[in-house]
Amino acid sequence: MIAAPALLVPTFSASAQTPLPAMPSTGGVGPVSAQPVPLTEEQKGAIAQAVRENRRDVKVPPGVSPQVGAELPPAMELHMLPDRALADIPEAKPYRYTVVEERVVLVDPTTMRVVEVLAK
């Protein structure tokens, strides 16, 4: 009698599997909480300064109101905050900005609502 060769089939146990690593953050826009994180006056000043140093031309449609809670037009151009501001103030990461009437306006990009209007 000739013995048939044994089939070598790898077996895996659940304990031998390693979980996949977490995906790194891509810096994308996540949902902004219903209550915006309050920024200190110092943080607001640092953001305004960083935006002014960045000097981006912003086109604002007529009738846009830079008031907290106001909804901006969906087509309004928003910009990411400068890297320096985001590095120093991670609380501001979910927001984008525009400039209206020479004032820096922080906006929740998921709702297009103004969350903060910074002093001139």
Coordinates of C-alpha atoms in Angstrom, one line a residue:
M1 CA 0.0 0.0 0.0
I2 CA 1.2 3.5 -0.9
A3 CA 0.5 6.2 1.5
A4 CA -0.9 9.4 0.0
P5 CA 1.1 12.5 0.8
A6 CA -0.5 14.6 3.5
L7 CA -1.9 17.9 2.3
L8 CA -0.2 20.8 3.9
V9 CA -2.8 23.4 4.7
P10 CA -1.8 26.3 6.8
T11 CA -4.1 26.9 9.7
F12 CA -4.5 30.2 11.4
S13 CA -5.7 30.8 14.9
A14 CA -7.4 33.9 16.0
S15 CA -4.6 34.7 18.5
A16 CA -2.0 34.6 15.7
Q17 CA -3.7 37.4 13.8
T18 CA -2.5 41.0 14.4
P19 CA -4.9 43.9 14.1
L20 CA -4.5 46.4 11.3
P21 CA -2.9 49.6 12.4
A22 CA -5.2 52.7 12.6
M23 CA -5.2 54.9 9.6
P24 CA -3.4 58.2 10.1
S25 CA -5.4 61.4 10.2
T26 CA -5.6 63.1 6.8
G27 CA -6.5 66.4 8.3
G28 CA -9.9 66.3 6.6
V29 CA -12.9 68.2 7.9
G30 CA -14.7 66.3 10.6
P31 CA -18.0 67.3 12.1
V32 CA -17.9 70.4 14.3
S33 CA -19.6 69.9 17.6
A34 CA -23.0 71.7 18.1
Q35 CA -21.2 73.9 20.6
P36 CA -18.0 75.4 19.2
V37 CA -15.0 75.2 21.4
P38 CA -14.6 78.6 22.9
L39 CA -11.4 80.3 21.9
T40 CA -9.5 82.6 24.3
E41 CA -8.8 86.2 23.4
E42 CA -5.2 85.3 23.0
Q43 CA -6.0 82.5 20.6
K44 CA -8.4 84.7 18.6
G45 CA -5.6 87.3 18.2
A46 CA -3.1 84.7 17.1
I47 CA -5.5 83.4 14.5
A48 CA -6.2 86.9 13.2
Q49 CA -2.5 87.7 13.0
A50 CA -1.7 84.5 11.2
V51 CA -4.5 85.0 8.6
R52 CA -3.4 88.6 8.0
E53 CA 0.2 87.5 7.5
N54 CA -1.0 84.9 5.0
R55 CA -2.7 87.6 2.9
R56 CA -5.2 85.7 0.8
D57 CA -7.6 87.6 -1.5
V58 CA -11.1 86.7 -0.6
K59 CA -14.1 87.5 -2.8
V60 CA -17.2 88.2 -0.7
P61 CA -20.7 88.2 -2.3
P62 CA -22.8 91.2 -1.5
G63 CA -25.1 90.9 1.5
V64 CA -22.9 88.6 3.5
S65 CA -23.2 89.3 7.2
P66 CA -20.2 88.6 9.5
Q67 CA -22.3 87.8 12.6
V68 CA -22.0 84.7 14.8
G69 CA -24.7 82.2 13.8
A70 CA -25.2 83.7 10.3
E71 CA -25.2 81.2 7.5
L72 CA -22.9 82.0 4.6
P73 CA -23.8 81.2 1.0
P74 CA -22.8 77.6 0.0
A75 CA -20.6 78.9 -2.8
M76 CA -18.6 81.2 -0.6
E77 CA -14.9 80.4 -0.7
L78 CA -13.4 79.3 2.6
H79 CA -9.7 78.8 3.4
M80 CA -7.9 76.5 5.8
L81 CA -6.3 78.4 8.6
P82 CA -2.5 78.9 8.3
D83 CA -0.4 76.0 9.5
R84 CA 1.1 78.1 12.2
A85 CA -2.3 78.9 13.7
L86 CA -3.3 75.3 13.6
A87 CA -0.1 74.1 15.2
D88 CA -0.6 76.6 18.1
I89 CA -4.4 76.3 18.4
P90 CA -5.6 72.8 17.6
E91 CA -9.1 73.7 18.8
A92 CA -9.4 75.7 15.6
K93 CA -8.7 72.8 13.3
P94 CA -12.3 72.0 12.3
Y95 CA -12.9 75.6 11.2
R96 CA -12.2 77.4 7.9
Y97 CA -12.0 81.1 7.5
T98 CA -13.0 84.0 5.2
V99 CA -12.5 87.7 5.5
V100 CA -15.5 90.0 5.5
E101 CA -15.3 93.8 6.0
E102 CA -11.6 93.3 7.0
R103 CA -12.6 91.0 9.8
V104 CA -11.5 87.3 10.0
V105 CA -14.6 85.1 10.1
L106 CA -14.3 81.5 11.4
V107 CA -16.8 79.2 9.8
D108 CA -18.1 75.7 10.4
P109 CA -17.6 74.3 6.8
T110 CA -20.2 71.5 7.3
T111 CA -23.0 74.0 8.0
M112 CA -21.5 77.2 6.6
R113 CA -22.4 78.9 9.9
V114 CA -20.2 81.7 11.3
V115 CA -18.8 80.5 14.7
E116 CA -16.6 83.5 15.5
V117 CA -15.9 87.0 14.2
L118 CA -12.5 88.2 15.1
A119 CA -11.7 91.9 15.8
K120 CA -10.0 94.0 13.1

